[in-house]
Amino acid sequence: MSSSSALQPVIPAKPLCTLDSKMSHDTSSGALAIKRAFQAKGFSSADGSLLADGSLLADGSLLADGSPAAQSVDTVPVINEKDIAHRFSKAAKQYNSIASIQRVIAEQALINLPHRLQGQALDIGCGTGIHTQALYRKGATATGVDIAEGMLAFARKKYSDPIFIQGSAIDLPFSENTFSTVFSSMALQWVSDTGLAAKQIARVLKKSGVAELAIMVAGSFDELKTARKVAQLAQADTVMPTAAQWGYSFKQSGLSLKRVITKDYVDMHSDIMSLLRSVKGVGAGATGRKQPPLNRRDIKKLAMAYSNASGVESKLPLTYRVSHFRLEKR
């Protein structure tokens, strides 16, 4: 499927300054923050490592010819997109009222774009359409795509200007060279294959088009994983590619990587139930092997383990590690 709107000239992306401020988001006070920014010329992984040629792998290893070591960096096979679509469809009605940290991250990604856009813009994983509408307000002919029909129904009801289409990031329902801008925030971590997603973005972008992507990467939710381990509870796996895996996939797709900054956005919660609802309520639960629901005893153990580990009374942190990628199609 291709968009029928007339194409307009593309405004070249402006150079972006790297951001290294520290912030955190407190659900009780509305205060905002980011902690630990990792940056490097070219691009950096979550641990700040950079290969000599500017490319990254999950473990930083290369063979002598520059090809990746045996470990695959393209796929995350445990993610089932049908399950993801079902979860996010169920979360559609309450998503905007709960997704506070997600809004913070998306707003940063939107700031990274030029102030004014021309031509057609695509929002991958558009969800409730709020950021697709923001692309429209920047001047673009905006299209949102999402795998969750429930999210799209909500978006269509709320916004009349953008176009909203059901589709997967690994099989975008658009013609080649359609979009001047591709945007995505907090969605691509749920794809089943980073390589296919990268190739699809490269395919639908016009020459000289830019992509601004905010992707949650490995290292997210580490406090919750640690607390579950201390409480001797089974891990609820949320498998995500690393910044290095995404970097490699973008490079293989032929896209030019202009910059990436990986940051830890920290969401603060007053109690364990608020923290758990902030994840499950937006559809972002475990993606791996299903675990039995927590009973009252489990929750009490988890709360105690979390409080002891955080060391801050009545403030439970939950970290979202996000890589902000800027890409260009040459």
GROMACS .gro file of C-alpha atoms in nm:
model
  330
    1MET     CA    1   0.000   0.000   0.000
    2SER     CA    2   0.134   0.344  -0.081
    3SER     CA    3   0.028   0.679   0.051
    4SER     CA    4  -0.164   0.892  -0.197
    5SER     CA    5  -0.066   1.236  -0.065
    6ALA     CA    6   0.151   1.454  -0.289
    7LEU     CA    7   0.517   1.459  -0.205
    8GLN     CA    8   0.695   1.781  -0.113
    9PRO     CA    9   1.066   1.872  -0.105
   10VAL     CA   10   1.269   1.740   0.186
   11ILE     CA   11   1.431   1.980   0.434
   12PRO     CA   12   1.781   1.848   0.511
   13ALA     CA   13   1.825   1.745   0.871
   14LYS     CA   14   2.009   1.995   1.087
   15PRO     CA   15   2.315   1.878   1.281
   16LEU     CA   16   2.223   1.778   1.633
   17CYS     CA   17   2.414   1.846   1.949
   18THR     CA   18   2.470   1.552   2.178
   19LEU     CA   19   2.284   1.567   2.507
   20ASP     CA   20   2.450   1.465   2.829
   21SER     CA   21   2.227   1.611   3.100
   22LYS     CA   22   2.097   1.394   3.382
   23MET     CA   23   1.722   1.370   3.441
   24SER     CA   24   1.457   1.142   3.599
   25HIS     CA   25   1.079   1.120   3.597
   26ASP     CA   26   0.889   1.110   3.924
   27THR     CA   27   0.530   0.991   3.893
   28SER     CA   28   0.435   1.157   4.220
   29SER     CA   29   0.578   1.504   4.147
   30GLY     CA   30   0.588   1.521   3.768
   31ALA     CA   31   0.959   1.607   3.781
   32LEU     CA   32   1.158   1.494   3.483
   33ALA     CA   33   1.500   1.345   3.430
   34ILE     CA   34   1.761   1.143   3.243
   35LYS     CA   35   2.067   0.979   3.393
   36ARG     CA   36   2.390   0.841   3.248
   37ALA     CA   37   2.420   0.955   2.888
   38PHE     CA   38   2.661   0.752   2.672
   39GLN     CA   39   2.797   0.916   2.361
   40ALA     CA   40   3.077   0.885   2.108
   41LYS     CA   41   3.175   1.014   1.770
   42GLY     CA   42   3.001   0.787   1.524
   43PHE     CA   43   2.788   0.596   1.769
   44SER     CA   44   2.812   0.429   2.103
   45SER     CA   45   2.667   0.129   2.276
   46ALA     CA   46   2.510   0.126   2.621
   47ASP     CA   47   2.854   0.080   2.772
   48GLY     CA   48   3.006   0.349   2.552
   49SER     CA   49   3.218   0.107   2.345
   50LEU     CA   50   3.299   0.195   1.985
   51LEU     CA   51   3.478  -0.008   1.720
   52ALA     CA   52   3.756   0.146   1.514
   53ASP     CA   53   3.541   0.168   1.201
   54GLY     CA   54   3.246   0.310   1.392
   55SER     CA   55   3.051  -0.017   1.392
   56LEU     CA   56   2.923  -0.205   1.694
   57LEU     CA   57   2.835  -0.561   1.781
   58ALA     CA   58   2.650  -0.703   2.077
   59ASP     CA   59   2.975  -0.800   2.247
   60GLY     CA   60   3.203  -0.564   2.054
   61SER     CA   61   3.370  -0.851   1.866
   62LEU     CA   62   3.464  -0.866   1.499
   63LEU     CA   63   3.632  -1.127   1.287
   64ALA     CA   64   3.953  -1.039   1.102
   65ASP     CA   65   3.761  -0.946   0.785
   66GLY     CA   66   3.534  -0.709   0.975
   67SER     CA   67   3.235  -0.945   0.975
   68PRO     CA   68   3.051  -1.023   1.298
   69ALA     CA   69   3.149  -1.310   1.520
   70ALA     CA   70   2.932  -1.620   1.540
   71GLN     CA   71   2.669  -1.460   1.762
   72SER     CA   72   2.367  -1.347   1.560
   73VAL     CA   73   2.285  -0.978   1.595
   74ASP     CA   74   1.981  -0.956   1.371
   75THR     CA   75   1.702  -1.146   1.540
   76VAL     CA   76   1.520  -1.172   1.868
   77PRO     CA   77   1.312  -1.483   1.790
   78VAL     CA   78   1.130  -1.506   2.123
   79ILE     CA   79   0.921  -1.197   2.046
   80ASN     CA   80   0.578  -1.282   1.903
   81GLU     CA   81   0.427  -0.981   1.729
   82LYS     CA   82   0.072  -1.119   1.755
   83ASP     CA   83   0.106  -1.126   2.132
   84ILE     CA   84   0.251  -0.775   2.129
   85ALA     CA   85  -0.035  -0.649   1.912
   86HIS     CA   86  -0.292  -0.806   2.145
   87ARG     CA   87  -0.135  -0.654   2.456
   88PHE     CA   88  -0.110  -0.304   2.312
   89SER     CA   89  -0.463  -0.318   2.171
   90LYS     CA   90  -0.592  -0.393   2.522
   91ALA     CA   91  -0.388  -0.103   2.662
   92ALA     CA   92  -0.513   0.156   2.410
   93LYS     CA   93  -0.779   0.328   2.621
   94GLN     CA   94  -0.557   0.379   2.924
   95TYR     CA   95  -0.225   0.419   2.746
   96ASN     CA   96  -0.211   0.800   2.735
   97SER     CA   97  -0.297   0.834   3.103
   98ILE     CA   98  -0.024   0.590   3.214
   99ALA     CA   99   0.256   0.634   2.959
  100SER     CA  100   0.428   0.931   3.124
  101ILE     CA  101   0.790   0.825   3.076
  102GLN     CA  102   0.710   0.716   2.720
  103ARG     CA  103   0.589   1.071   2.648
  104VAL     CA  104   0.912   1.217   2.787
  105ILE     CA  105   1.118   0.995   2.558
  106ALA     CA  106   0.903   1.068   2.251
  107GLU     CA  107   0.915   1.442   2.315
  108GLN     CA  108   1.295   1.425   2.319
  109ALA     CA  109   1.290   1.234   1.990
  110LEU     CA  110   1.058   1.496   1.836
  111ILE     CA  111   1.288   1.776   1.954
  112ASN     CA  112   1.572   1.598   1.772
  113LEU     CA  113   1.385   1.647   1.442
  114PRO     CA  114   1.398   1.973   1.247
  115HIS     CA  115   1.143   2.230   1.366
  116ARG     CA  116   0.963   2.216   1.032
  117LEU     CA  117   0.913   1.911   0.812
  118GLN     CA  118   0.813   1.880   0.448
  119GLY     CA  119   0.703   1.585   0.239
  120GLN     CA  120   0.562   1.267   0.388
  121ALA     CA  121   0.648   1.145   0.738
  122LEU     CA  122   0.594   0.795   0.876
  123ASP     CA  123   0.546   0.717   1.246
  124ILE     CA  124   0.631   0.349   1.305
  125GLY     CA  125   0.454   0.206   1.608
  126CYS     CA  126   0.230   0.511   1.621
  127GLY     CA  127   0.015   0.380   1.907
  128THR     CA  128  -0.258   0.628   1.999
  129GLY     CA  129  -0.142   0.869   1.728
  130ILE     CA  130  -0.032   1.155   1.952
  131HIS     CA  131   0.315   1.173   1.799
  132THR     CA  132   0.186   1.121   1.444
  133GLN     CA  133  -0.021   1.431   1.504
  134ALA     CA  134   0.294   1.611   1.622
  135LEU     CA  135   0.461   1.525   1.289
  136TYR     CA  136   0.159   1.672   1.111
  137ARG     CA  137   0.187   1.991   1.317
  138LYS     CA  138   0.551   2.017   1.210
  139GLY     CA  139   0.428   2.046   0.850
  140ALA     CA  140   0.451   1.690   0.719
  141THR     CA  141   0.185   1.479   0.553
  142ALA     CA  142   0.179   1.226   0.838
  143THR     CA  143   0.106   0.854   0.832
  144GLY     CA  144   0.103   0.627   1.136
  145VAL     CA  145   0.151   0.251   1.122
  146ASP     CA  146   0.103   0.006   1.408
  147ILE     CA  147   0.050  -0.367   1.459
  148ALA     CA  148  -0.219  -0.308   1.725
  149GLU     CA  149  -0.562  -0.246   1.574
  150GLY     CA  150  -0.691  -0.127   1.912
  151MET     CA  151  -0.435   0.152   1.914
  152LEU     CA  152  -0.520   0.249   1.555
  153ALA     CA  153  -0.893   0.263   1.631
  154PHE     CA  154  -0.820   0.504   1.916
  155ALA     CA  155  -0.592   0.716   1.694
  156ARG     CA  156  -0.844   0.738   1.409
  157LYS     CA  157  -1.117   0.849   1.646
  158LYS     CA  158  -0.900   1.122   1.801
  159TYR     CA  159  -0.709   1.260   1.500
  160SER     CA  160  -0.854   1.329   1.155
  161ASP     CA  161  -0.550   1.471   0.975
  162PRO     CA  162  -0.294   1.185   0.977
  163ILE     CA  163  -0.355   0.854   0.800
  164PHE     CA  164  -0.342   0.543   1.023
  165ILE     CA  165  -0.266   0.200   0.874
  166GLN     CA  166  -0.225  -0.143   1.028
  167GLY     CA  167   0.111  -0.305   0.957
  168SER     CA  168   0.433  -0.448   1.097
  169ALA     CA  169   0.770  -0.273   1.114
  170ILE     CA  170   0.928  -0.578   0.950
  171ASP     CA  171   0.684  -0.565   0.656
  172LEU     CA  172   0.583  -0.202   0.608
  173PRO     CA  173   0.279  -0.168   0.375
  174PHE     CA  174   0.425   0.118   0.169
  175SER     CA  175   0.607   0.159  -0.163
  176GLU     CA  176   0.978   0.222  -0.192
  177ASN     CA  177   1.109   0.578  -0.159
  178THR     CA  178   0.783   0.713  -0.014
  179PHE     CA  179   0.881   0.907   0.299
  180SER     CA  180   1.106   1.205   0.358
  181THR     CA  181   1.104   1.136   0.733
  182VAL     CA  182   1.065   0.818   0.938
  183PHE     CA  183   1.000   0.858   1.309
  184SER     CA  184   0.956   0.597   1.580
  185SER     CA  185   0.957   0.615   1.958
  186MET     CA  186   0.945   0.325   2.203
  187ALA     CA  187   0.812   0.075   1.950
  188LEU     CA  188   1.092  -0.093   1.757
  189GLN     CA  189   1.219  -0.285   2.062
  190TRP     CA  190   0.921  -0.517   2.007
  191VAL     CA  191   1.016  -0.629   1.655
  192SER     CA  192   1.114  -0.990   1.598
  193ASP     CA  193   1.404  -0.911   1.363
  194THR     CA  194   1.619  -0.596   1.381
  195GLY     CA  195   1.769  -0.664   1.039
  196LEU     CA  196   1.431  -0.676   0.865
  197ALA     CA  197   1.313  -0.363   1.044
  198ALA     CA  198   1.627  -0.174   0.937
  199LYS     CA  199   1.586  -0.287   0.575
  200GLN     CA  200   1.222  -0.180   0.572
  201ILE     CA  201   1.309   0.167   0.699
  202ALA     CA  202   1.577   0.196   0.432
  203ARG     CA  203   1.332   0.078   0.165
  204VAL     CA  204   1.053   0.327   0.237
  205LEU     CA  205   1.282   0.628   0.293
  206LYS     CA  206   1.344   0.860  -0.001
  207LYS     CA  207   1.699   0.946  -0.098
  208SER     CA  208   1.833   1.205   0.150
  209GLY     CA  209   1.546   1.116   0.381
  210VAL     CA  210   1.613   1.094   0.754
  211ALA     CA  211   1.498   0.862   1.031
  212GLU     CA  212   1.481   0.965   1.396
  213LEU     CA  213   1.431   0.658   1.614
  214ALA     CA  214   1.407   0.621   1.993
  215ILE     CA  215   1.446   0.252   2.076
  216MET     CA  216   1.446   0.090   2.419
  217VAL     CA  217   1.746  -0.144   2.437
  218ALA     CA  218   1.900  -0.411   2.657
  219GLY     CA  219   1.977  -0.278   3.004
  220SER     CA  220   1.621  -0.159   3.060
  221PHE     CA  221   1.429  -0.272   3.371
  222ASP     CA  222   1.746  -0.397   3.539
  223GLU     CA  223   1.620  -0.292   3.885
  224LEU     CA  224   1.311  -0.507   3.844
  225LYS     CA  225   1.516  -0.804   3.724
  226THR     CA  226   1.751  -0.772   4.022
  227ALA     CA  227   1.465  -0.741   4.269
  228ARG     CA  228   1.295  -1.053   4.129
  229LYS     CA  229   1.621  -1.243   4.162
  230VAL     CA  230   1.673  -1.129   4.523
  231ALA     CA  231   1.313  -1.220   4.603
  232GLN     CA  232   1.373  -1.562   4.445
  233LEU     CA  233   1.098  -1.510   4.189
  234ALA     CA  234   1.114  -1.643   3.833
  235GLN     CA  235   1.239  -1.387   3.585
  236ALA     CA  236   0.973  -1.228   3.363
  237ASP     CA  237   1.190  -1.199   3.054
  238THR     CA  238   1.168  -0.883   2.847
  239VAL     CA  239   1.413  -0.957   2.568
  240MET     CA  240   1.543  -0.652   2.383
  241PRO     CA  241   1.824  -0.607   2.130
  242THR     CA  242   2.128  -0.408   2.234
  243ALA     CA  243   2.223  -0.069   2.091
  244ALA     CA  244   2.507  -0.254   1.920
  245GLN     CA  245   2.270  -0.495   1.748
  246TRP     CA  246   2.062  -0.210   1.614
  247GLY     CA  247   2.373  -0.025   1.500
  248TYR     CA  248   2.493  -0.329   1.309
  249SER     CA  249   2.152  -0.382   1.148
  250PHE     CA  250   2.130  -0.021   1.033
  251LYS     CA  251   2.478  -0.040   0.887
  252GLN     CA  252   2.390  -0.361   0.700
  253SER     CA  253   2.073  -0.202   0.558
  254GLY     CA  254   2.281   0.067   0.389
  255LEU     CA  255   2.155   0.354   0.604
  256SER     CA  256   2.410   0.611   0.711
  257LEU     CA  257   2.426   0.644   1.090
  258LYS     CA  258   2.469   1.012   1.177
  259ARG     CA  259   2.458   0.981   1.556
  260VAL     CA  260   2.328   0.776   1.843
  261ILE     CA  261   2.299   0.871   2.207
  262THR     CA  262   2.201   0.608   2.461
  263LYS     CA  263   2.043   0.734   2.781
  264ASP     CA  264   1.887   0.594   3.094
  265TYR     CA  265   1.547   0.750   3.161
  266VAL     CA  266   1.446   0.675   3.519
  267ASP     CA  267   1.081   0.651   3.619
  268MET     CA  268   1.027   0.687   3.997
  269HIS     CA  269   0.738   0.515   4.176
  270SER     CA  270   0.602   0.538   4.528
  271ASP     CA  271   0.524   0.166   4.562
  272ILE     CA  272   0.570  -0.166   4.384
  273MET     CA  273   0.214  -0.189   4.251
  274SER     CA  274   0.242   0.152   4.086
  275LEU     CA  275   0.568   0.039   3.926
  276LEU     CA  276   0.425  -0.288   3.797
  277ARG     CA  277   0.113  -0.116   3.661
  278SER     CA  278   0.330   0.136   3.477
  279VAL     CA  279   0.475  -0.152   3.274
  280LYS     CA  280   0.177  -0.382   3.231
  281GLY     CA  281  -0.073  -0.100   3.187
  282VAL     CA  282   0.092   0.024   2.867
  283GLY     CA  283   0.125  -0.325   2.719
  284ALA     CA  284   0.499  -0.352   2.780
  285GLY     CA  285   0.512  -0.672   2.983
  286ALA     CA  286   0.737  -0.974   2.943
  287THR     CA  287   0.807  -1.097   2.591
  288GLY     CA  288   0.971  -1.427   2.674
  289ARG     CA  289   0.846  -1.738   2.850
  290LYS     CA  290   0.518  -1.672   3.031
  291GLN     CA  291   0.534  -1.673   3.409
  292PRO     CA  292   0.252  -1.734   3.661
  293PRO     CA  293   0.097  -1.416   3.808
  294LEU     CA  294   0.240  -1.288   4.134
  295ASN     CA  295   0.041  -1.361   4.448
  296ARG     CA  296   0.026  -1.133   4.754
  297ARG     CA  297   0.322  -1.302   4.917
  298ASP     CA  298   0.529  -1.266   4.599
  299ILE     CA  299   0.443  -0.897   4.573
  300LYS     CA  300   0.540  -0.838   4.937
  301LYS     CA  301   0.875  -1.013   4.882
  302LEU     CA  302   0.933  -0.818   4.561
  303ALA     CA  303   0.853  -0.487   4.729
  304MET     CA  304   1.097  -0.558   5.013
  305ALA     CA  305   1.373  -0.667   4.774
  306TYR     CA  306   1.318  -0.363   4.553
  307SER     CA  307   1.324  -0.118   4.846
  308ASN     CA  308   1.640  -0.272   4.990
  309ALA     CA  309   1.813  -0.262   4.652
  310SER     CA  310   1.712   0.096   4.564
  311GLY     CA  311   1.825   0.241   4.895
  312VAL     CA  312   1.574   0.526   4.866
  313GLU     CA  313   1.275   0.514   5.097
  314SER     CA  314   0.937   0.531   4.920
  315LYS     CA  315   1.105   0.585   4.581
  316LEU     CA  316   1.138   0.287   4.353
  317PRO     CA  317   1.332   0.355   4.030
  318LEU     CA  318   1.267   0.182   3.699
  319THR     CA  319   1.517   0.247   3.421
  320TYR     CA  320   1.432   0.268   3.052
  321ARG     CA  321   1.756   0.256   2.852
  322VAL     CA  322   1.689   0.425   2.520
  323SER     CA  323   1.907   0.476   2.213
  324HIS     CA  324   1.827   0.785   2.002
  325PHE     CA  325   1.938   0.705   1.646
  326ARG     CA  326   1.965   0.955   1.360
  327LEU     CA  327   1.992   0.785   1.020
  328GLU     CA  328   2.004   0.909   0.662
  329LYS     CA  329   1.947   0.740   0.330
  330ARG     CA  330   2.220   0.838   0.087
   0.00000   0.00000   0.00000
